[in-house]
Coordinates of C-alpha atoms (C1' of nucleotides) in Angstrom, one line a residue:
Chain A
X1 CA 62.5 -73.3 28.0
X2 CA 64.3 -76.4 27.4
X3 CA 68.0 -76.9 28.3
X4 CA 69.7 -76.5 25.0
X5 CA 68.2 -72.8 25.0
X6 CA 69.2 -72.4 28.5
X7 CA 73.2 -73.3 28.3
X8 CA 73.2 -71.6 25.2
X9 CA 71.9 -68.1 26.7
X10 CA 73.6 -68.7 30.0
X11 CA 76.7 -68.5 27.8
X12 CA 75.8 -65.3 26.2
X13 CA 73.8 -63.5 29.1
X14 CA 75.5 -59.9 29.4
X15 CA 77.1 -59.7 33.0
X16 CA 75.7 -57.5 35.4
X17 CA 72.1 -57.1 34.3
X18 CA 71.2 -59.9 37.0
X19 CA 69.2 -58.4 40.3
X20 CA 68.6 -61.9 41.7
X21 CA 68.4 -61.9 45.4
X22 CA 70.0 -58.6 45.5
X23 CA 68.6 -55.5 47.4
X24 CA 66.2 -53.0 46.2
X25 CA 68.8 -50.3 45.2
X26 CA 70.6 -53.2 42.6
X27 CA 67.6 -53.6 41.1
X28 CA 66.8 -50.2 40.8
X29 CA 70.4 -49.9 39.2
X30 CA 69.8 -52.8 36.7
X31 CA 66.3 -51.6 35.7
X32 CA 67.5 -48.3 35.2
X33 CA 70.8 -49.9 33.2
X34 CA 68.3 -52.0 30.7
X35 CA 66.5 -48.9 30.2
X36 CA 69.5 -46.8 29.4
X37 CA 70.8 -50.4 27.1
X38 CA 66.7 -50.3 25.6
X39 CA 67.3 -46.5 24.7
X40 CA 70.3 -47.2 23.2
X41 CA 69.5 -49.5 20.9
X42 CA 66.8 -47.6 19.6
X43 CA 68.8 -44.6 19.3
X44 CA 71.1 -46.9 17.1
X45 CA 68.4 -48.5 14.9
X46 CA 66.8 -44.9 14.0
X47 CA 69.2 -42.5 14.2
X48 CA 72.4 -44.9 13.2
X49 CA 75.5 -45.0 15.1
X50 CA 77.1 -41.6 14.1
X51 CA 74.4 -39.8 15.2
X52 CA 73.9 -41.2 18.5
X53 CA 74.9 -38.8 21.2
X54 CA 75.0 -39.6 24.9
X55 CA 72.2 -36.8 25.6
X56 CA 69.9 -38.4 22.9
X57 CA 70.1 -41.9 24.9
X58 CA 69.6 -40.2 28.3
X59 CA 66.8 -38.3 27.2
X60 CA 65.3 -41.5 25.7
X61 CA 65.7 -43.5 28.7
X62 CA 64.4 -40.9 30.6
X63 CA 67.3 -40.0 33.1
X64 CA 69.3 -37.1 32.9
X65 CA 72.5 -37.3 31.2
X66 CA 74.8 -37.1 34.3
X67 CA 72.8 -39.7 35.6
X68 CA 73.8 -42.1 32.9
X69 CA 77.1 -41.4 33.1
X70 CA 77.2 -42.8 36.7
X71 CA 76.2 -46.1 35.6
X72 CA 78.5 -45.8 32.0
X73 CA 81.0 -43.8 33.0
X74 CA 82.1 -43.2 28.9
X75 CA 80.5 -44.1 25.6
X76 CA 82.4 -46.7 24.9
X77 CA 81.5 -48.7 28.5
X78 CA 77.9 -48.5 27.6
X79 CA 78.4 -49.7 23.6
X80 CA 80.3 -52.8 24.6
X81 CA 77.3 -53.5 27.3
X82 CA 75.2 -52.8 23.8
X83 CA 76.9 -55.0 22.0
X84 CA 76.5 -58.4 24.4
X85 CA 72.5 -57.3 24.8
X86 CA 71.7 -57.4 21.4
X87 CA 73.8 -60.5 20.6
X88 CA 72.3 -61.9 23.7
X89 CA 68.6 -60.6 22.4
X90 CA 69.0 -61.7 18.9
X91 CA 69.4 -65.5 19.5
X92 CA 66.9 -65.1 22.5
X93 CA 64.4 -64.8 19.8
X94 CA 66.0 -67.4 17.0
X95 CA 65.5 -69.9 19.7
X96 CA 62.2 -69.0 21.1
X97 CA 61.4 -69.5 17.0
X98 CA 63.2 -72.5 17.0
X99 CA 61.6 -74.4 20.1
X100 CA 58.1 -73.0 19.2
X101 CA 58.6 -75.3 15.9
X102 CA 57.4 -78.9 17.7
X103 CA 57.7 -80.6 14.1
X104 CA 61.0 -82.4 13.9
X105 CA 60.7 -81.5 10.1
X106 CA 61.0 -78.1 10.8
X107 CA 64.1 -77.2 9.2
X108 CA 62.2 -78.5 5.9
X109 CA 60.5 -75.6 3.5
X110 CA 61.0 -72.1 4.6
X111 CA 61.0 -72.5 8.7
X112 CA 64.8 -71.8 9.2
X113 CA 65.0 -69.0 6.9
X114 CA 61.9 -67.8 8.5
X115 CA 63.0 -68.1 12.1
X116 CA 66.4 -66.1 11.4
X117 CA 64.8 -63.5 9.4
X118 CA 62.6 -62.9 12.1
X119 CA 65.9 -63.2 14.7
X120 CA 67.2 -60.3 12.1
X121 CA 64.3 -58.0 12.0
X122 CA 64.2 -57.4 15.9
X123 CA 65.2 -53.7 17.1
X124 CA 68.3 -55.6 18.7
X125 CA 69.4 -56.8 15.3
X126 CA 69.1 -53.1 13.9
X127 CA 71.4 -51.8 16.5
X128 CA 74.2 -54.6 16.3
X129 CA 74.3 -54.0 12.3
X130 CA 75.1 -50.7 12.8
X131 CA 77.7 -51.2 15.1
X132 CA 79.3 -53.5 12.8
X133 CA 79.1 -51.1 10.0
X134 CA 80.5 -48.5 11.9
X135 CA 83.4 -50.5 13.4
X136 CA 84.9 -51.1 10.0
X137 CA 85.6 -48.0 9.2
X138 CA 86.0 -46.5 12.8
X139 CA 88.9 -47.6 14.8
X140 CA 88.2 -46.7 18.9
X141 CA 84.8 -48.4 18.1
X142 CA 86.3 -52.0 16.1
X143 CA 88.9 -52.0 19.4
X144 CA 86.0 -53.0 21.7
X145 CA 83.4 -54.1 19.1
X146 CA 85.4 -56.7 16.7
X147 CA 86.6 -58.8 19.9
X148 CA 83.6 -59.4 21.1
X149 CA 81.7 -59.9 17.7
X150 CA 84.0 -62.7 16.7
X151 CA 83.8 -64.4 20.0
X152 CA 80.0 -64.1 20.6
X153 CA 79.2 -65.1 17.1
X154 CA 81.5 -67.8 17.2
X155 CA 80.2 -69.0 20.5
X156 CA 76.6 -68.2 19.1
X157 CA 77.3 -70.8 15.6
X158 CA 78.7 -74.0 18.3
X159 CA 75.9 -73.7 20.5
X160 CA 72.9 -73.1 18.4
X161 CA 73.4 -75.8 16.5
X162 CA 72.7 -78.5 19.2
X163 CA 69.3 -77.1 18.6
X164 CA 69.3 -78.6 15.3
X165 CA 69.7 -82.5 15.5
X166 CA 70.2 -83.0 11.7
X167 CA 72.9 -80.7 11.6
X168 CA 74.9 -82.1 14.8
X169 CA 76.7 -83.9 12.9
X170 CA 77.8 -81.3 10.1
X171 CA 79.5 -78.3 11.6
X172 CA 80.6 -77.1 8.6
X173 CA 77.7 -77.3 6.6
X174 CA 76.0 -75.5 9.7
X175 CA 78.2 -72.9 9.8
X176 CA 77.7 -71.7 6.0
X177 CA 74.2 -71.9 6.4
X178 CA 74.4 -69.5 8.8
X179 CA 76.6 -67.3 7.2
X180 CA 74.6 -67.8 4.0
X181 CA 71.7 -67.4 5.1
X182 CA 72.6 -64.2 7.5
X183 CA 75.2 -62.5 4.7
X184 CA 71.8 -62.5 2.2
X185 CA 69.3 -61.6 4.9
X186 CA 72.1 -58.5 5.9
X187 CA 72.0 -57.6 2.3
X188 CA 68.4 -57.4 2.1
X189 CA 68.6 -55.5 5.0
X190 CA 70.6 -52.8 3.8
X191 CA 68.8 -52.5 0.6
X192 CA 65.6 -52.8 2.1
X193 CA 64.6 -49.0 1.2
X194 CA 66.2 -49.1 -2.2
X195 CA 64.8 -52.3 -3.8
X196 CA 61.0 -53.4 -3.8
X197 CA 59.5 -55.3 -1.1
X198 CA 58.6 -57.4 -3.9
X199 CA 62.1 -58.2 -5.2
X200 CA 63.2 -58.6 -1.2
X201 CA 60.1 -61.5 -1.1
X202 CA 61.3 -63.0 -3.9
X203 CA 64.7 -63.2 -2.7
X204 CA 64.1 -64.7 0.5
X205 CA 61.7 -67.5 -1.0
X206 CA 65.0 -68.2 -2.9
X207 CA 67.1 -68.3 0.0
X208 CA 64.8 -70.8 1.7
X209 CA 65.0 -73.3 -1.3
X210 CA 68.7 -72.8 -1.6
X211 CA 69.0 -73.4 2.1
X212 CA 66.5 -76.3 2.0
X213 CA 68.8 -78.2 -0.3
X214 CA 71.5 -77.6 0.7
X215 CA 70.8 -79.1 3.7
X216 CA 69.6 -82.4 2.1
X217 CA 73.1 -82.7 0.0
X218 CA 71.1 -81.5 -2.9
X219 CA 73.5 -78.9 -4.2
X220 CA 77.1 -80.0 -5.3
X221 CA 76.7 -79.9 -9.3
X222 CA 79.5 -80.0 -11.0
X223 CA 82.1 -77.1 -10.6
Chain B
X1 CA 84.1 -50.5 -25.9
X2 CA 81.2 -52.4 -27.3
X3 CA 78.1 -50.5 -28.4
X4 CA 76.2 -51.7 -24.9
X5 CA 78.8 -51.0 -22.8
X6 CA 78.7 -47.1 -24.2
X7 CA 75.3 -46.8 -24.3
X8 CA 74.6 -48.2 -20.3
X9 CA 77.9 -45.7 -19.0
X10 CA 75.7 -43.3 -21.4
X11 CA 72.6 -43.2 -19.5
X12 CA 74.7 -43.6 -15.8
X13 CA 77.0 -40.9 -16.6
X14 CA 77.7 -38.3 -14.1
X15 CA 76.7 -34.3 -15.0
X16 CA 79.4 -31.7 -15.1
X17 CA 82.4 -34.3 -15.3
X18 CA 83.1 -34.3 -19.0
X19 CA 85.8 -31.6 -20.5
X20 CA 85.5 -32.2 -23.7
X21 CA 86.1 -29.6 -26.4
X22 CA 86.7 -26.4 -23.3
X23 CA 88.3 -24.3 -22.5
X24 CA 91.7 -24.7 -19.3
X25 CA 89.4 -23.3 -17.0
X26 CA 86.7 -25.5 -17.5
X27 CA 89.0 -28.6 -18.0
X28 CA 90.7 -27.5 -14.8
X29 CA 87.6 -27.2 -12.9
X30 CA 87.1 -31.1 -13.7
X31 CA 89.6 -32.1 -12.7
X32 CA 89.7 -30.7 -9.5
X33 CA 86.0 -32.0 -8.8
X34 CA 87.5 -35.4 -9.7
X35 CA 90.4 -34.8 -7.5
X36 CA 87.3 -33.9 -4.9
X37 CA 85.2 -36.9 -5.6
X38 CA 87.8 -39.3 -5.6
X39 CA 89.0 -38.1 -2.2
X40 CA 85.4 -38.3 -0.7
X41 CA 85.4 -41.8 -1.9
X42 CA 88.5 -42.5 0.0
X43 CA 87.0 -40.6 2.9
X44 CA 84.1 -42.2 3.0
X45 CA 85.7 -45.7 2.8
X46 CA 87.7 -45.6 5.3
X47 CA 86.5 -42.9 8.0
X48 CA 82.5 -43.8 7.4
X49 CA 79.8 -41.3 6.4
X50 CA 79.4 -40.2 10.0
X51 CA 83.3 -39.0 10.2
X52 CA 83.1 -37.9 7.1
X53 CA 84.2 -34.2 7.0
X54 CA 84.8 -31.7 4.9
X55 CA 87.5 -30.5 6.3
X56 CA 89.4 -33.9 5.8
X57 CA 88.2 -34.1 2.0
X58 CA 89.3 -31.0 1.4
X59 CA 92.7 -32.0 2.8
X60 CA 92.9 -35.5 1.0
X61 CA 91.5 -33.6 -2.0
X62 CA 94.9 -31.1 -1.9
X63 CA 92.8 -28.1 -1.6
X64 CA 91.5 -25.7 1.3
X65 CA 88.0 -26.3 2.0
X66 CA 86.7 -22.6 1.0
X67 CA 88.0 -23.9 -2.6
X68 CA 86.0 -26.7 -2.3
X69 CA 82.9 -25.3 -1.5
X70 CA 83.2 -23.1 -4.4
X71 CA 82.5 -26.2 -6.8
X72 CA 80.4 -27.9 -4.2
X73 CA 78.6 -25.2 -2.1
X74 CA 77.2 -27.5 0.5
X75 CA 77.7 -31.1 1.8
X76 CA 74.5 -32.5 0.2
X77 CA 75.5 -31.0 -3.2
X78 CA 79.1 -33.1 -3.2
X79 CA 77.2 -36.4 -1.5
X80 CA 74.8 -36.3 -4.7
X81 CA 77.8 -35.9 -7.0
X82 CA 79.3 -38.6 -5.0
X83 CA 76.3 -40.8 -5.2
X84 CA 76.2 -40.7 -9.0
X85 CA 79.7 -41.2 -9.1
X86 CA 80.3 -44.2 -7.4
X87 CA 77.5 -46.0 -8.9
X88 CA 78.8 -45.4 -12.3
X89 CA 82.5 -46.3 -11.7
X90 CA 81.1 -49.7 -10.1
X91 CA 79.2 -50.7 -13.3
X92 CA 82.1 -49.4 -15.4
X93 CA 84.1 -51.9 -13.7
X94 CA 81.1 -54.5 -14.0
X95 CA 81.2 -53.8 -17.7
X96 CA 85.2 -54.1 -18.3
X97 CA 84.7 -57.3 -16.7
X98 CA 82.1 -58.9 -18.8
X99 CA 83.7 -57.1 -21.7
X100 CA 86.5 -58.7 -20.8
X101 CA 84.7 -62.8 -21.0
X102 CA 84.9 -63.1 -24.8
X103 CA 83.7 -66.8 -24.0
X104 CA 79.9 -66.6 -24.5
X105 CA 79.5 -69.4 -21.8
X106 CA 81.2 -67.1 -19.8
X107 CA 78.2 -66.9 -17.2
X108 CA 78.6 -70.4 -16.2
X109 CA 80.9 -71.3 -13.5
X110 CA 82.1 -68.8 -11.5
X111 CA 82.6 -65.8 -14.0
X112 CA 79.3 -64.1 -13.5
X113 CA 80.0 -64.0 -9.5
X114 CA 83.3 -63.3 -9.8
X115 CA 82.9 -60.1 -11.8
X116 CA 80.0 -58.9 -9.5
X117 CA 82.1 -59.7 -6.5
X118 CA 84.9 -57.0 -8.1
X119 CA 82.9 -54.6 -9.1
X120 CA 81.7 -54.8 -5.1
X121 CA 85.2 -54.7 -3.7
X122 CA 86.2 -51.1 -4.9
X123 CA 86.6 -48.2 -3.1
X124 CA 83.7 -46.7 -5.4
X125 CA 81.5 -49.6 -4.0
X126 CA 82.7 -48.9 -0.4
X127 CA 81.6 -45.7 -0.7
X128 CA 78.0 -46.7 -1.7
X129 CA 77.7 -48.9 0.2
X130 CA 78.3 -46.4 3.4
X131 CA 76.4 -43.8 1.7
X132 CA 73.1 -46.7 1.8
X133 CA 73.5 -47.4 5.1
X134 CA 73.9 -43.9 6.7
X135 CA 70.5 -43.1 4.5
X136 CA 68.5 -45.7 5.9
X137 CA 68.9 -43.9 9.1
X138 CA 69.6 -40.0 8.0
X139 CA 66.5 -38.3 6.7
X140 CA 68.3 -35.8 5.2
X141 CA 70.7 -37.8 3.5
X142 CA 68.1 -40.1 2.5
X143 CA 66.2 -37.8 0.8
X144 CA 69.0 -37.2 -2.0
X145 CA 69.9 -40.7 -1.6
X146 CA 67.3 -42.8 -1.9
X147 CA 65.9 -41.5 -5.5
X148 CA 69.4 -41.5 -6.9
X149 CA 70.2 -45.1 -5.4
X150 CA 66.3 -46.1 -7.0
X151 CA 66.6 -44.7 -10.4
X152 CA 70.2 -46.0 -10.8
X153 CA 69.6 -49.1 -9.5
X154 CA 66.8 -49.8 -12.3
X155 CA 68.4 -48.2 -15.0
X156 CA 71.6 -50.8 -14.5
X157 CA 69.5 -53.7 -14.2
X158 CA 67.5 -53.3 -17.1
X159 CA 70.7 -52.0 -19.1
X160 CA 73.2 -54.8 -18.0
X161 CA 71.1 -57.3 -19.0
X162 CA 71.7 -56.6 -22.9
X163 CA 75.3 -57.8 -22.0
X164 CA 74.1 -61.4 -21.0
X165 CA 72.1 -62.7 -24.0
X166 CA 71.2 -65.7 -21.7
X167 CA 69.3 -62.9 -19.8
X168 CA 67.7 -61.4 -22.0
X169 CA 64.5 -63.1 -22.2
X170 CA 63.9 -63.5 -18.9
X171 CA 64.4 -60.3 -16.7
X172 CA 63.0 -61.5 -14.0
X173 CA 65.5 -64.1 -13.3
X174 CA 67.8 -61.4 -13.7
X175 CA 67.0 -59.2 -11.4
X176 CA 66.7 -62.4 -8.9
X177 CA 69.8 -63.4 -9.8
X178 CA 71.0 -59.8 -9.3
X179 CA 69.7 -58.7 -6.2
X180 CA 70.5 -62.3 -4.7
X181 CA 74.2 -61.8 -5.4
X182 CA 74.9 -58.6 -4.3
X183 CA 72.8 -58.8 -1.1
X184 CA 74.7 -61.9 -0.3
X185 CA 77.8 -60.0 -1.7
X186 CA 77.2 -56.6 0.6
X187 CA 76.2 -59.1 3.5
X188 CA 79.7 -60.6 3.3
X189 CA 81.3 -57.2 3.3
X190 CA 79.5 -55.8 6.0
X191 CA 80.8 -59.1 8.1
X192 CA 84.7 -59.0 6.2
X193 CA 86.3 -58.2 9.5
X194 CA 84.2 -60.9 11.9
X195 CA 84.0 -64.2 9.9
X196 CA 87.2 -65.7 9.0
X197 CA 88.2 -65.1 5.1
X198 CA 88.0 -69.3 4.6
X199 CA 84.1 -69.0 5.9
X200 CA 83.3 -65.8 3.2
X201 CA 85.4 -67.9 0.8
X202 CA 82.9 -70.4 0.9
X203 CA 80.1 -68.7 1.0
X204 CA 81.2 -66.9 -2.2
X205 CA 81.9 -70.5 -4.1
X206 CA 78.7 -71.7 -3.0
X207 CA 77.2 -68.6 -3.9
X208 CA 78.2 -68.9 -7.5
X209 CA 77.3 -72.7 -7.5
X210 CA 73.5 -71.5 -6.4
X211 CA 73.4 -68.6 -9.0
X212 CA 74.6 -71.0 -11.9
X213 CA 71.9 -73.5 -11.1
X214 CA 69.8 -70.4 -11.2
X215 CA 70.4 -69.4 -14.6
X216 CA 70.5 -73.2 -15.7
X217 CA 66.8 -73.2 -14.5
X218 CA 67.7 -76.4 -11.7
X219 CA 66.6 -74.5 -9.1
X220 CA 62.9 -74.8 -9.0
X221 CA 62.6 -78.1 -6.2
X222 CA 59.5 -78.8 -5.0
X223 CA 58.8 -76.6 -2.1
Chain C
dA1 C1' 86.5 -5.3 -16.6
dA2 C1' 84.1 -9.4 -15.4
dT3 C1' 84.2 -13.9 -14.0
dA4 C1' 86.1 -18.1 -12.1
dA5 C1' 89.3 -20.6 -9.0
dC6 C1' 91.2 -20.5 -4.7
dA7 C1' 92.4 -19.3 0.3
dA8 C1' 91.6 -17.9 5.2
dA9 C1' 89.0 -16.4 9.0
dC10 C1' 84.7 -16.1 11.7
dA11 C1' 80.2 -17.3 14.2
dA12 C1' 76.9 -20.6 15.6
dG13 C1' 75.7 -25.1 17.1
dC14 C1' 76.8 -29.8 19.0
dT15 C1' 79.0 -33.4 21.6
dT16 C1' 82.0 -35.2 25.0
dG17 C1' 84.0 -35.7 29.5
dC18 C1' 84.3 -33.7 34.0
dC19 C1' 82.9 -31.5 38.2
dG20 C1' 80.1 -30.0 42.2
dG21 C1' 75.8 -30.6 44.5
dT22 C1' 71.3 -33.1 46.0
dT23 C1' 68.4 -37.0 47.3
dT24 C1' 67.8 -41.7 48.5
dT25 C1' 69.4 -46.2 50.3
dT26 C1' 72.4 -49.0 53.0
dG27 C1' 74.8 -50.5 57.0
dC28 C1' 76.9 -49.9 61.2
dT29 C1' 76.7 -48.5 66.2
dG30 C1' 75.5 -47.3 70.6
Chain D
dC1 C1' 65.7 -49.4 67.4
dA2 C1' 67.0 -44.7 66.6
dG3 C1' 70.8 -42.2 64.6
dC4 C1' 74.3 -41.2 61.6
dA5 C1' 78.0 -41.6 58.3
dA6 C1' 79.1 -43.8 53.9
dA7 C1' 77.8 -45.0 49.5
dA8 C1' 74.9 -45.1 45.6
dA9 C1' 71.8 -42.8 42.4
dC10 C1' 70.8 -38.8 40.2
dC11 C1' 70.9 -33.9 38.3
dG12 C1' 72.6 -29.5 36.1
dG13 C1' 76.3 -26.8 34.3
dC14 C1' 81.0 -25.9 32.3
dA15 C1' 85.1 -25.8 29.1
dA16 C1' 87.4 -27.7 25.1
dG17 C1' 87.2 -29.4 20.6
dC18 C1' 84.8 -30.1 16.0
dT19 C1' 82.0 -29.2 12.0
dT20 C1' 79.2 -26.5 9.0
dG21 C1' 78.1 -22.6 6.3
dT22 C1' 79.2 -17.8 5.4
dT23 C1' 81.9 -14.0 4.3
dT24 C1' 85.7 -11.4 2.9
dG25 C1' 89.9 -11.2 0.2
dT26 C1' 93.5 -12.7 -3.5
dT27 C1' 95.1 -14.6 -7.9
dA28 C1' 94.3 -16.3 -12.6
dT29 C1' 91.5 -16.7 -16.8
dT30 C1' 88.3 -15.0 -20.3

DNA sequence: AATAACAAACAAGCTTGCCGGTTTTTGCTG
DNA sequence: CAGCAAAAACCGGCAAGCTTGTTTGTTATT
C-alpha cells in the first residue's frame, strides 16, 4: 500500500482494535471485539437499526450476551465503535479501488464513479447508512453519531483527495464531487428495491458522464 | 386545477378519505382518519419508523389508541393508508408547483429542480422516505410497502409527464431525469444534518444545471 | 334496536441494563 | 519455578419498562 493510503487510514483507524505486540489475552479481546463490530454491522444492514437488539448481535457473533456486554458495556459504546469501523472500512476499499487503477487517466470515463459505488455497496456502507438514517430522527443516537460523522467525513474528503493528483489543486470542486456523486449513489441506494435495476444502471452511467465533465470544466452553461 | 392535474391526483387518490355527499358520521369518521394520518406523518418524521408507536399517534392524533384501532385495526392497516397518503400529498404539491409556472420555458433553469426539491422537503415526503428505508430491511413492512411504493411510483411518472410537454415525447429521458433528481435529492436529505447547508446548496444548483443540459439534449459527451 | 365511534384495561412478548457466578489468563512472590 | 491472588473474559438469569393486539364497556348516530 502506498503512503497516501497509509496516512489516510492511520488517521481513521478505530482505536483499540490494534493487538500489536500485545499478549495473547488482548488479542483474544480484539478478535472477539471485531467479531462482535462484524456482527453488528450485519445486524444493521439486514435487520436495520431499529431492530437491532443487543441479543441478536451476541448471538451473531457467537458469544453470549453478557459476554458482550463486558467488552461494550451499553449499546451506545458499541455503535460509536460501529460507526469509526465502517467509516474506516468504507474508504479502506475506495482506496484499494483507487490504487489498483495504475492508469493516471483513471478518473477519465466511469472509473471514479465505479470505485465509490463499489466503496458504497460494501456491508460496512449498509450499516453506516442506517445509522445516519436513524440519527436524524433519533436523538440519544445523533448525540454520539452526528459528531463523529461530520468529523470523519470531513477528515475522509481532505485526505482522499491527495489520492487524486488532478484534483489537488481544486478542493472545492473535489468536495462536490464527492457529495454528488455519494448524495445520487445514497439515493439509488434507498430506492434500490423500488425502481428497476435498469433505471438504477442507467442512472449511474449518467452520473459517470456528469462527473466526467465536470471534472474537465465542461459544465458551467449559462445559468 | 387543470384537467392533468385532476386526472393524475385521480388515479393517486387515497380510498376511504373522500366525504362527499354523507352522512356526519361518515364525514366525521374522515376526518378523524385525517387527523390519524396526519399525525403518523408527524410521527414518523420526526421519531423514525422504528419509534414509531401507536401509542404516540394516537396521542398526537387527540384520541385514545382503542379509538384508533377501531378505524385502523392493526399497524399494517394505518402504514398502507399512510403509504398511499404521503405519496399523493407529495405529487399534489409537485403539481401546485408546476401548475403554478405559467411560463412554458418553465423547465429551464432551475424551476424543474426547484419544484421537485419541495415536493421532497415536506413532512409527507419525510414520512416516505422513512417508510422506504425501514422496508428495505423489514419483511413485513416491505411486503405492503414495496408494491404500493412500485405501482405509485409508475403511475406518477408516466402521469406527470403530460404536465411537461417538453417531455412528452421522450419518456425515457423523463424517467432519467426523474429518478436522477430525486435520488440525488433523497441522497442530500439523508446527509441534511452531516454536510454543511453551503455544500447541499451546491450540489442542488449544480444539480439543476446537469438536469437542464439533460433535457437540452447536451449531455451526450463522448464516453 | 342496531350500528358506529370512542375509551380503558389486560395479557403476552421483547429489549435493556444489571447482577452474581465460573473459567481462563496474567503477574507477583517466596 | 511452583503457587496463588488479581484481573480479565465469559455466561445465565432477573426486574423494569414498552409495545402490540384483544377484549370489554360507554356514548352517540342512524
Amino acid at each position: 500500500m502506498d503512503d497516501i493510503s497509509i496516512r489516510v487510514l492511520a488517521l481513521l483507524a478505530p482505536e483499540g482494535l490494534d493487538a500489536e505486540g500485545q499478549g495473547w489475552q488482548q488479542r483474544k479481546s480484539v478478535q472477539t471485539r471485531i467479531a462482535i463490530l462484524e456482527a453488528a454491522v450485519n445486524c444493521l444492514r439486514t435487520h436495520g437499526y431499529g431492530r437491532t437488539t443487543t441479543q441478536l448481535i451476541a448471538e451473531m457473533a457467537g458469544i453470549s450476551r453478557g459476554a458482550m456486554l463486558h467488552h461494550y458495556a451499553t449499546k451506545q459504546d458499541l455503535i460509536a465503535s460501529v460507526i469509526d469501523y465502517t467509516v474506516y472500512k468504507r474508504w479502506e476499499v475506495f482506496l484499494d479501488g483507487v490504487r489498483a487503477l495504475k492508469d493516471p487517466a483513471r478518473i477519465y470515463k466511469m472509473a471514479g464513479i465505479e470505485i465509490s459505488w463499489n466503496s458504497l455497496q460494501t456491508p460496512e456502507y449498509a450499516a453506516y447508512l442506517e445509522l445516519a438514517i436513524a440519527a436524524r430522527t433519533d436523538p440519544a443516537l445523533a448525540e454520539i453519531f452526528l459528531p463523529r460523522a461530520r468529523r470523519l467525513d470531513q477528515t475522509a474528503l481532505a485526505e482522499t483527495i491527495r489520492t487524486f493528483p488532478e484534483w489537488t489543486h481544486d478542493l472545492e470542486g473535489y468536495a462536490l464531487a464527492m457529495d454528488y456523486a455519494t448524495a445520487t449513489l445514497a439515493g439509488l441506494l434507498i430506492n434500490r428495491d423500488i425502481w428497476p435495476e435498469s433505471s438504477q444502471q442507467v442512472v449511474r452511467e449518467f452520473l459517470g458522464k456528469t462527473i466526467a465533465m465536470l471534472r474537465r470544466g465542461e459544465l458551467n452553461p449559462p445559468t
